[in-house]
Short mmCIF file of C-alpha atoms and ligand atoms in Angstrom, two decimals:
data_model
loop_
_atom_site.label_atom_id
_atom_site.label_comp_id
_atom_site.label_asym_id
_atom_site.label_seq_id
_atom_site.Cartn_x
_atom_site.Cartn_y
_atom_site.Cartn_z
CA MET O 19 -12.94 -32.16 10.97
CA ILE O 20 -14.71 -30.57 8.05
CA ALA O 21 -16.00 -32.84 5.33
CA THR O 22 -15.21 -31.47 1.92
CA ASN O 23 -18.33 -32.66 0.13
CA GLN O 24 -21.81 -31.47 0.94
CA GLN O 25 -23.56 -34.62 -0.15
CA LEU O 26 -25.00 -35.33 3.29
CA SER O 27 -26.48 -31.83 3.55
CA GLN O 28 -27.97 -32.18 0.09
CA GLU O 29 -29.70 -35.41 1.10
CA PHE O 30 -31.47 -33.69 4.00
CA ILE O 31 -32.39 -30.72 1.83
CA ASP O 32 -33.82 -33.02 -0.85
CA LEU O 33 -35.79 -34.97 1.75
CA GLU O 34 -37.49 -31.81 3.03
CA HIS O 35 -38.09 -30.59 -0.47
CA GLN O 36 -39.73 -33.83 -1.47
CA HIS O 37 -41.91 -34.43 1.60
CA GLY O 38 -42.41 -31.07 3.27
CA ALA O 39 -44.63 -28.16 2.32
CA HIS O 40 -42.57 -25.42 0.70
CA ASN O 41 -43.62 -22.67 3.10
CA TYR O 42 -40.03 -21.56 3.82
CA HIS O 43 -36.96 -20.86 1.73
CA PRO O 44 -34.05 -21.77 4.04
CA LEU O 45 -30.42 -20.99 3.50
CA PRO O 46 -28.76 -24.20 2.22
CA VAL O 47 -27.24 -25.32 5.53
CA VAL O 48 -28.32 -28.37 7.54
CA LEU O 49 -27.68 -28.06 11.27
CA SER O 50 -27.40 -30.90 13.72
CA LYS O 51 -25.86 -29.37 16.86
CA GLY O 52 -25.85 -26.10 18.78
CA LYS O 53 -23.96 -24.81 21.82
CA GLY O 54 -23.97 -21.21 23.03
CA VAL O 55 -23.32 -18.86 20.09
CA TYR O 56 -22.35 -21.72 17.75
CA VAL O 57 -24.15 -24.23 15.54
CA TRP O 58 -22.67 -27.11 13.53
CA ASP O 59 -23.85 -28.58 10.23
CA VAL O 60 -24.08 -32.28 9.43
CA GLU O 61 -20.61 -32.17 7.84
CA GLY O 62 -19.19 -30.84 11.12
CA LYS O 63 -18.60 -27.26 9.98
CA LYS O 64 -19.01 -24.71 12.80
CA TYR O 65 -20.85 -21.40 12.40
CA TYR O 66 -21.70 -18.35 14.44
CA ASP O 67 -25.49 -18.17 14.63
CA PHE O 68 -26.42 -14.57 13.78
CA LEU O 69 -30.18 -15.16 13.67
CA SER O 70 -30.80 -16.99 16.97
CA ALA O 71 -33.99 -18.55 15.55
CA TYR O 72 -35.48 -15.07 15.10
CA SER O 73 -34.38 -14.08 18.64
CA ALA O 74 -35.75 -17.18 20.38
CA VAL O 75 -32.27 -18.38 21.37
CA ASN O 76 -31.18 -15.24 23.25
CA GLN O 77 -29.71 -17.39 26.06
CA GLY O 78 -27.59 -19.38 23.57
CA HIS O 79 -28.14 -22.83 22.11
CA CYS O 80 -28.80 -25.65 24.56
CA HIS O 81 -28.11 -23.54 27.63
CA PRO O 82 -27.25 -26.15 30.33
CA LYS O 83 -29.49 -24.60 32.99
CA ILE O 84 -32.50 -24.52 30.65
CA ILE O 85 -31.88 -28.01 29.30
CA ASP O 86 -31.46 -29.37 32.85
CA ALA O 87 -34.78 -27.81 33.90
CA MET O 88 -36.46 -29.25 30.83
CA THR O 89 -35.10 -32.80 31.13
CA GLU O 90 -35.74 -32.96 34.86
CA GLN O 91 -39.35 -31.82 34.45
CA ALA O 92 -39.83 -34.16 31.47
CA GLN O 93 -39.16 -37.12 33.74
CA ASN O 94 -41.75 -36.06 36.31
CA LEU O 95 -44.75 -34.67 34.49
CA THR O 96 -45.17 -33.23 31.00
CA LEU O 97 -48.84 -32.38 30.54
CA THR O 98 -51.96 -32.31 32.64
CA SER O 99 -54.06 -29.93 30.54
CA ARG O 100 -55.79 -27.19 32.49
CA ALA O 101 -58.54 -29.62 33.53
CA PHE O 102 -56.36 -30.21 36.61
CA PHE O 103 -53.84 -28.13 38.50
CA ASN O 104 -50.14 -28.91 38.35
CA ASP O 105 -47.36 -28.01 40.77
CA ILE O 106 -45.35 -25.86 38.30
CA LEU O 107 -47.83 -23.48 36.65
CA GLY O 108 -48.53 -21.36 39.74
CA LYS O 109 -44.82 -21.07 40.50
CA TYR O 110 -44.14 -20.02 36.91
CA GLU O 111 -46.95 -17.44 36.97
CA ALA O 112 -45.81 -16.01 40.32
CA PHE O 113 -42.20 -15.80 39.13
CA THR O 114 -42.98 -14.28 35.74
CA THR O 115 -45.56 -11.70 36.85
CA GLN O 116 -43.07 -10.55 39.49
CA PHE O 117 -40.26 -10.52 36.90
CA PHE O 118 -42.17 -8.25 34.52
CA GLY O 119 -44.31 -6.35 37.02
CA PHE O 120 -47.88 -7.37 36.11
CA ASP O 121 -50.74 -8.85 38.16
CA LYS O 122 -51.54 -11.82 35.95
CA LEU O 123 -50.22 -14.09 33.19
CA LEU O 124 -52.14 -16.12 30.61
CA PRO O 125 -50.01 -18.98 29.26
CA MET O 126 -49.95 -20.02 25.59
CA ASN O 127 -47.42 -21.75 23.34
CA THR O 128 -46.61 -19.87 20.16
CA GLY O 129 -46.26 -16.16 19.52
CA ALA O 130 -49.24 -16.00 17.17
CA GLU O 131 -51.45 -17.62 19.81
CA ALA O 132 -50.37 -15.03 22.34
CA VAL O 133 -51.17 -12.22 19.88
CA GLU O 134 -54.60 -13.80 19.29
CA THR O 135 -55.06 -13.94 23.05
CA ALA O 136 -54.22 -10.25 23.38
CA ILE O 137 -56.69 -9.38 20.61
CA LYS O 138 -59.47 -11.36 22.29
CA LEU O 139 -58.64 -9.85 25.65
CA ALA O 140 -58.71 -6.29 24.27
CA ARG O 141 -62.01 -6.84 22.46
CA LYS O 142 -63.68 -8.38 25.50
CA TRP O 143 -62.36 -5.57 27.69
CA GLY O 144 -63.79 -3.12 25.14
CA TYR O 145 -67.29 -4.60 25.40
CA GLU O 146 -67.35 -5.23 29.13
CA LYS O 147 -65.32 -2.32 30.52
CA LYS O 148 -65.37 0.39 27.91
CA GLY O 149 -68.99 -0.13 26.87
CA ILE O 150 -68.47 -0.61 23.14
CA ALA O 151 -71.52 -1.95 21.28
CA GLN O 152 -71.39 -5.61 20.21
CA ASN O 153 -69.07 -6.34 17.27
CA ASP O 154 -67.98 -2.72 16.91
CA ALA O 155 -64.58 -2.99 18.63
CA LYS O 156 -61.56 -1.93 16.59
CA ILE O 157 -57.86 -2.38 17.17
CA VAL O 158 -55.29 -0.04 15.65
CA VAL O 159 -52.21 -1.68 14.12
CA CYS O 160 -49.22 -0.37 12.16
CA GLU O 161 -48.26 -0.59 8.53
CA ASN O 162 -45.59 -3.24 7.87
CA ASN O 163 -46.44 -5.03 11.11
CA PHE O 164 -45.58 -8.65 11.74
CA HIS O 165 -47.58 -10.39 14.48
CA GLY O 166 -47.79 -13.99 13.22
CA ARG O 167 -49.61 -16.20 10.75
CA THR O 168 -53.18 -16.95 11.86
CA THR O 169 -56.09 -15.96 9.62
CA THR O 170 -56.97 -13.02 11.88
CA ILE O 171 -53.39 -11.80 12.15
CA VAL O 172 -52.71 -11.96 8.39
CA SER O 173 -55.98 -10.06 7.93
CA PHE O 174 -54.22 -6.91 9.12
CA SER O 175 -50.86 -7.54 7.45
CA ASN O 176 -50.03 -5.36 4.47
CA ASP O 177 -47.48 -7.86 3.17
CA PRO O 178 -49.24 -9.40 0.16
CA VAL O 179 -47.10 -12.55 0.44
CA ALA O 180 -48.50 -13.18 3.92
CA SER O 181 -52.12 -12.30 3.19
CA LYS O 182 -52.96 -12.88 -0.48
CA ASN O 183 -55.63 -15.55 -1.08
CA PHE O 184 -56.17 -16.22 2.62
CA GLY O 185 -59.36 -14.18 2.81
CA PRO O 186 -62.06 -13.49 3.80
CA TYR O 187 -60.25 -11.32 6.29
CA THR O 188 -61.19 -10.64 9.90
CA PRO O 189 -62.66 -7.13 10.25
CA GLY O 190 -62.05 -4.75 13.13
CA PHE O 191 -58.51 -3.53 12.45
CA VAL O 192 -57.33 -0.09 11.36
CA LYS O 193 -53.82 0.54 10.01
CA ILE O 194 -51.76 3.67 10.66
CA PRO O 195 -48.13 4.49 9.81
CA TYR O 196 -45.47 3.24 12.23
CA ASN O 197 -43.50 5.69 14.39
CA ASP O 198 -46.24 8.29 14.02
CA PRO O 199 -47.83 9.19 17.39
CA GLU O 200 -49.88 11.95 15.78
CA ALA O 201 -51.52 9.47 13.42
CA LEU O 202 -52.41 7.33 16.44
CA GLU O 203 -53.92 10.26 18.28
CA VAL O 204 -55.96 11.38 15.25
CA GLN O 205 -57.23 7.83 14.69
CA ILE O 206 -58.18 7.27 18.33
CA LYS O 207 -59.88 10.66 18.68
CA SER O 208 -61.90 10.12 15.52
CA ASP O 209 -63.24 6.68 16.50
CA PRO O 210 -64.77 5.87 19.92
CA ASN O 211 -64.82 2.16 19.10
CA ILE O 212 -61.06 1.74 19.34
CA VAL O 213 -60.14 -0.59 22.20
CA GLY O 214 -56.43 -1.12 21.69
CA PHE O 215 -53.24 -0.27 19.83
CA LEU O 216 -51.14 -3.31 18.93
CA VAL O 217 -47.52 -2.43 18.17
CA GLU O 218 -43.97 -3.82 17.97
CA PRO O 219 -41.46 -1.59 19.83
CA ILE O 220 -39.08 -2.28 16.92
CA GLN O 221 -40.45 -3.80 13.70
CA GLY O 222 -38.22 -6.88 13.43
CA GLU O 223 -39.60 -8.69 10.38
CA ALA O 224 -40.13 -5.45 8.49
CA GLY O 225 -36.35 -5.03 8.59
CA VAL O 226 -35.51 -3.97 12.16
CA TYR O 227 -37.28 -0.68 11.61
CA THR O 228 -36.30 1.27 14.73
CA PRO O 229 -38.60 4.15 15.78
CA SER O 230 -37.73 7.38 17.61
CA ASP O 231 -36.58 6.90 21.21
CA ASP O 232 -39.72 8.52 22.61
CA TYR O 233 -42.23 6.65 20.41
CA MET O 234 -43.28 4.10 23.05
CA ALA O 235 -43.63 6.76 25.78
CA LYS O 236 -45.81 8.88 23.49
CA VAL O 237 -47.90 5.86 22.52
CA GLN O 238 -48.46 5.01 26.15
CA HIS O 239 -49.50 8.57 26.95
CA ILE O 240 -51.99 8.74 24.06
CA CYS O 241 -53.48 5.34 24.91
CA ASN O 242 -53.79 6.16 28.62
CA GLN O 243 -55.40 9.53 27.96
CA ASN O 244 -58.02 7.99 25.70
CA ASN O 245 -58.85 4.76 27.56
CA VAL O 246 -57.31 2.61 24.84
CA LEU O 247 -55.18 -0.44 25.69
CA PHE O 248 -51.51 -0.17 24.77
CA ILE O 249 -50.60 -3.68 23.57
CA ALA O 250 -46.87 -4.32 23.09
CA ASP O 251 -45.80 -7.29 20.97
CA GLU O 252 -42.37 -7.94 22.49
CA ILE O 253 -42.11 -11.46 21.08
CA GLN O 254 -38.97 -10.52 19.15
CA THR O 255 -37.75 -7.41 20.99
CA GLY O 256 -38.28 -8.63 24.56
CA ILE O 257 -36.16 -10.63 27.00
CA ALA O 258 -32.95 -8.56 26.77
CA ARG O 259 -32.63 -8.60 22.97
CA THR O 260 -32.53 -4.81 22.55
CA GLY O 261 -30.33 -4.08 25.57
CA SER O 262 -33.05 -3.85 28.20
CA LEU O 263 -35.36 -6.48 29.64
CA LEU O 264 -38.12 -5.19 27.35
CA ALA O 265 -37.75 -2.78 24.46
CA VAL O 266 -40.42 -0.60 26.13
CA CYS O 267 -38.02 -0.16 29.08
CA GLY O 268 -36.08 2.30 26.94
CA ASN O 269 -32.61 2.75 28.35
CA CYS O 270 -33.11 0.92 31.63
CA THR O 271 -30.70 -2.02 31.89
CA CYS O 272 -32.28 -3.77 34.87
CA GLU O 273 -32.51 -7.52 34.37
CA ALA O 274 -35.96 -7.73 35.92
CA HIS O 275 -38.93 -5.43 36.50
CA CYS O 276 -37.93 -2.29 38.35
CA GLU O 277 -39.61 0.91 39.51
CA ARG O 278 -37.83 2.90 36.82
CA GLN O 279 -39.59 0.85 34.16
CA SER O 280 -42.74 2.88 34.69
CA THR O 281 -40.86 6.10 33.95
CA TYR O 282 -40.13 4.77 30.48
CA SER O 283 -43.26 3.06 29.26
CA ARG O 284 -45.40 0.19 30.37
CA PRO O 285 -47.94 -1.52 28.15
CA ASP O 286 -51.40 -2.52 29.41
CA ILE O 287 -50.94 -5.87 27.68
CA LEU O 288 -47.49 -7.39 27.18
CA ILE O 289 -47.01 -10.24 24.68
CA LEU O 290 -43.98 -12.52 25.05
CA GLY O 291 -42.80 -15.61 23.19
CA LYS O 292 -39.60 -16.76 21.50
CA ALA O 293 -36.82 -16.24 24.12
CA LEU O 294 -39.25 -16.80 26.99
CA SER O 295 -38.05 -20.41 26.67
CA GLY O 296 -34.54 -19.69 25.39
CA GLY O 297 -35.57 -21.57 22.26
CA ALA O 298 -35.90 -24.88 24.08
CA TYR O 299 -39.68 -25.22 23.90
CA PRO O 300 -42.67 -23.29 22.51
CA VAL O 301 -43.69 -20.97 25.35
CA SER O 302 -45.62 -17.72 24.98
CA ALA O 303 -47.52 -15.56 27.43
CA VAL O 304 -49.78 -12.56 27.75
CA LEU O 305 -49.34 -10.37 30.82
CA ALA O 306 -51.76 -7.74 32.10
CA ASP O 307 -53.10 -6.29 35.33
CA ASP O 308 -56.34 -7.51 36.93
CA ALA O 309 -58.51 -4.71 35.51
CA VAL O 310 -57.88 -6.19 32.05
CA MET O 311 -57.24 -9.87 32.70
CA GLU O 312 -60.34 -10.31 34.85
CA VAL O 313 -62.61 -10.12 31.79
CA ILE O 314 -61.53 -13.67 30.84
CA GLY O 315 -63.47 -16.36 32.74
CA PRO O 316 -63.45 -20.16 32.73
CA GLY O 317 -64.05 -21.70 29.33
CA GLN O 318 -63.70 -18.42 27.45
CA HIS O 319 -60.15 -19.00 26.23
CA GLY O 320 -57.53 -21.71 26.54
CA SER O 321 -55.06 -24.15 25.08
CA THR O 322 -54.39 -27.83 25.78
CA PHE O 323 -50.64 -27.31 26.03
CA GLY O 324 -50.71 -23.74 27.39
CA GLY O 325 -49.24 -23.65 30.89
CA ASN O 326 -47.87 -27.18 30.78
CA PRO O 327 -45.28 -28.12 33.41
CA ILE O 328 -42.34 -28.38 31.00
CA ALA O 329 -43.09 -24.91 29.61
CA GLY O 330 -43.22 -23.46 33.13
CA ALA O 331 -40.00 -25.08 34.28
CA VAL O 332 -38.19 -24.08 31.09
CA ALA O 333 -39.40 -20.47 31.18
CA ILE O 334 -38.37 -19.92 34.82
CA ALA O 335 -34.88 -21.20 34.00
CA ALA O 336 -34.71 -19.12 30.82
CA LEU O 337 -35.61 -15.91 32.69
CA GLU O 338 -33.17 -16.69 35.50
CA VAL O 339 -30.40 -16.98 32.92
CA VAL O 340 -31.24 -13.47 31.64
CA ASN O 341 -30.76 -12.20 35.17
CA GLU O 342 -27.75 -14.23 36.23
CA GLU O 343 -25.76 -13.62 33.06
CA TYR O 344 -26.60 -9.91 32.66
CA LEU O 345 -27.87 -10.45 29.14
CA SER O 346 -29.47 -7.00 28.79
CA GLN O 347 -26.25 -5.26 29.71
CA ASN O 348 -24.22 -7.51 27.44
CA ALA O 349 -26.64 -6.95 24.54
CA ARG O 350 -26.41 -3.21 25.06
CA ALA O 351 -22.59 -3.07 25.22
CA LEU O 352 -22.04 -5.46 22.31
CA GLY O 353 -24.74 -3.78 20.24
CA ASP O 354 -23.04 -0.40 20.63
CA LEU O 355 -19.70 -1.96 19.70
CA PHE O 356 -21.20 -3.80 16.71
CA ARG O 357 -22.87 -0.71 15.24
CA SER O 358 -19.79 1.42 15.76
CA GLU O 359 -17.49 -1.17 14.09
CA MET O 360 -19.93 -1.60 11.23
CA ASN O 361 -20.39 2.14 10.80
CA ASN O 362 -16.62 2.53 10.45
CA TYR O 363 -16.81 0.17 7.52
CA ILE O 364 -20.06 1.51 6.06
CA LYS O 365 -18.81 5.07 5.64
CA ASN O 366 -16.54 3.88 2.83
CA SER O 367 -18.78 1.12 1.51
CA ASN O 368 -20.73 1.00 -1.73
CA ILE O 369 -22.57 -2.22 -0.91
CA VAL O 370 -23.97 -1.33 2.53
CA SER O 371 -25.85 1.93 2.90
CA SER O 372 -26.58 1.86 6.65
CA ILE O 373 -27.01 -0.13 9.86
CA ARG O 374 -29.87 0.30 12.30
CA GLY O 375 -31.15 -1.37 15.44
CA LYS O 376 -30.86 -1.50 19.17
CA GLY O 377 -28.88 -3.79 21.45
CA LEU O 378 -28.22 -6.98 19.49
CA LEU O 379 -31.19 -6.61 17.14
CA ASN O 380 -29.66 -4.97 14.09
CA ALA O 381 -29.91 -4.91 10.32
CA ILE O 382 -27.82 -3.66 7.45
CA LEU O 383 -29.36 -2.20 4.33
CA ILE O 384 -27.82 -3.51 1.15
CA ASN O 385 -27.36 -0.93 -1.55
CA ASP O 386 -29.39 -2.71 -4.24
CA THR O 387 -33.01 -3.07 -5.34
CA GLU O 388 -35.60 -4.98 -3.25
CA GLU O 389 -35.85 -7.60 -5.98
CA SER O 390 -32.11 -8.18 -6.35
CA SER O 391 -30.55 -11.35 -4.96
CA THR O 392 -27.58 -9.47 -3.46
CA ALA O 393 -28.67 -9.82 0.19
CA TRP O 394 -29.29 -13.54 -0.34
CA ASP O 395 -25.91 -13.96 -2.09
CA ILE O 396 -24.18 -12.16 0.78
CA CYS O 397 -25.86 -14.50 3.28
CA VAL O 398 -24.67 -17.53 1.29
CA ALA O 399 -21.13 -16.09 1.29
CA LEU O 400 -21.39 -15.40 5.04
CA LYS O 401 -22.39 -19.01 5.52
CA ASN O 402 -19.34 -20.17 3.57
CA ASN O 403 -17.24 -17.95 5.83
CA GLY O 404 -18.76 -19.43 9.02
CA LEU O 405 -21.61 -17.08 9.98
CA LEU O 406 -25.36 -17.61 9.54
CA ALA O 407 -27.74 -14.74 8.86
CA LYS O 408 -30.85 -14.36 6.75
CA PRO O 409 -32.24 -11.58 4.58
CA THR O 410 -35.53 -10.06 5.70
CA HIS O 411 -37.60 -8.22 3.12
CA GLY O 412 -35.42 -8.10 0.04
CA ASN O 413 -32.28 -6.10 0.55
CA ILE O 414 -32.06 -6.08 4.35
CA ILE O 415 -29.96 -8.51 6.42
CA ARG O 416 -30.82 -8.96 10.09
CA PHE O 417 -28.01 -9.59 12.59
CA ALA O 418 -29.20 -11.04 15.91
CA PRO O 419 -26.66 -13.32 17.62
CA PRO O 420 -27.31 -15.03 20.97
CA LEU O 421 -26.84 -12.58 23.84
CA VAL O 422 -24.30 -14.82 25.60
CA MET O 423 -21.67 -13.75 23.08
CA THR O 424 -18.32 -12.38 24.33
CA GLN O 425 -16.67 -9.22 23.02
CA GLU O 426 -13.87 -11.28 21.48
CA GLN O 427 -16.39 -13.44 19.61
CA LEU O 428 -18.30 -10.39 18.43
CA LEU O 429 -15.14 -8.81 17.03
CA GLU O 430 -14.34 -12.05 15.20
CA CYS O 431 -17.85 -11.93 13.71
CA VAL O 432 -17.34 -8.32 12.63
CA THR O 433 -14.20 -9.45 10.80
CA ILE O 434 -16.11 -12.26 9.06
CA ILE O 435 -18.93 -9.91 8.06
CA ILE O 436 -16.63 -7.16 6.75
CA THR O 437 -14.37 -9.61 4.89
CA THR O 438 -17.46 -11.08 3.24
CA LEU O 439 -18.99 -7.71 2.35
CA LYS O 440 -15.70 -6.66 0.74
CA GLN O 441 -16.18 -9.46 -1.81
CA PHE O 442 -19.33 -7.64 -2.94
CA GLU O 443 -17.95 -4.11 -3.17
CA SER O 444 -17.92 -2.77 -6.70
C1 LIG E 528 -42.14 -14.28 15.69
C2 LIG E 528 -43.11 -13.22 15.98
C3 LIG E 528 -44.48 -13.50 16.15
C4 LIG E 528 -45.07 -14.88 15.93
O1 LIG E 528 -44.53 -15.85 16.77
P1 LIG E 528 -44.72 -17.40 16.38
O2 LIG E 528 -44.15 -18.13 17.57
O3 LIG E 528 -43.91 -17.61 15.12
O4 LIG E 528 -46.16 -17.64 16.17
C5 LIG E 528 -45.32 -12.47 16.49
N1 LIG E 528 -44.87 -11.21 16.65
C6 LIG E 528 -43.57 -10.91 16.48
C7 LIG E 528 -43.10 -9.49 16.69
C8 LIG E 528 -42.64 -11.89 16.13
O5 LIG E 528 -41.36 -11.57 15.93
#
């Protein structure tokens, strides 16, 4: 039953507006239920979720296996802090390091915390293993990066909205163009104080900017040759989103770490978040081999909630779902289908100029100026037609449904999207 008036939604929107900080600009829809690829608003209207909480809900909303693991653990033990051991953390670390093929895991909660952890780890490694002089370590990052919202992370953002008036900024970062291995090599060769290169395998927030297929392999080679840590932020691209377990796995569709992974590319430090919990709980992690991770000793880094038993139980279940339900392979097949269906439409479209992406992380470019409201208006129309997506950076709309989608559902979504876009054709 679909209520005809939106009064209830408006009440919730007004409540947030009145009492909450205005640090987001949400689409005007108020959700109260989710299951698999669907969410429902407070009036009972059903939508396809084409954002998946920025790729946190890869396993689908309220996946029964993940929710069971969470509720069962919640009744036994929720938090010990790391002052004591608990009977889940070790199991979670053993499972996850095996799953991704690294020696060690450092548990955190949010993505930004995991990025901060990776930065600290790389700097400390630089001083203790590479012999950099105190306070001279530098990390190379890319233009248009998005790695989170802490003061240090926004210090190396070139998005003025994210960084303006939050200074003074943390020093020690150098920016180079994305998808430009030569620029990386020149930068590294010209500066012996560089300890790491922090990069997203696909720039999600920047508008699903998808680099050349061999970019990650070249990056790894340059970093390895020059004793610089290759740090992959796979918070958005990881956990099957782009059609492989990690985006750095290239075209390998294995659902867990495999030997072939090393023939594609393998970072020295891997940063995970978002779908590591299937969206059920804030869980992030940094993975690395002993030669890097061993520079962190007791008391040098930590988090009260990092490595808590609920997080561990939830993350194991969330990764098992990726495996059991072949989410990488599904993301790959449906992503190919989605882009090909959309391209058929785009060749005769005036409103959409192109689609780009990998697996089920895609974006369409709207044929209008960055400042125009067209992408926003299209998202509002999509919402009215039963599909939720959000513009990213002006005239770009990201499409990232849960990976548990079926082909039939995807084709229905393509119909909704194309029908909606047709309303905007001139
Ligand atoms: C979302 C995201 C982050 C930040 O994660 P939070 O959990 O929001 O702190 C960092 N890097 C990338 C690539 C992301 O997509």
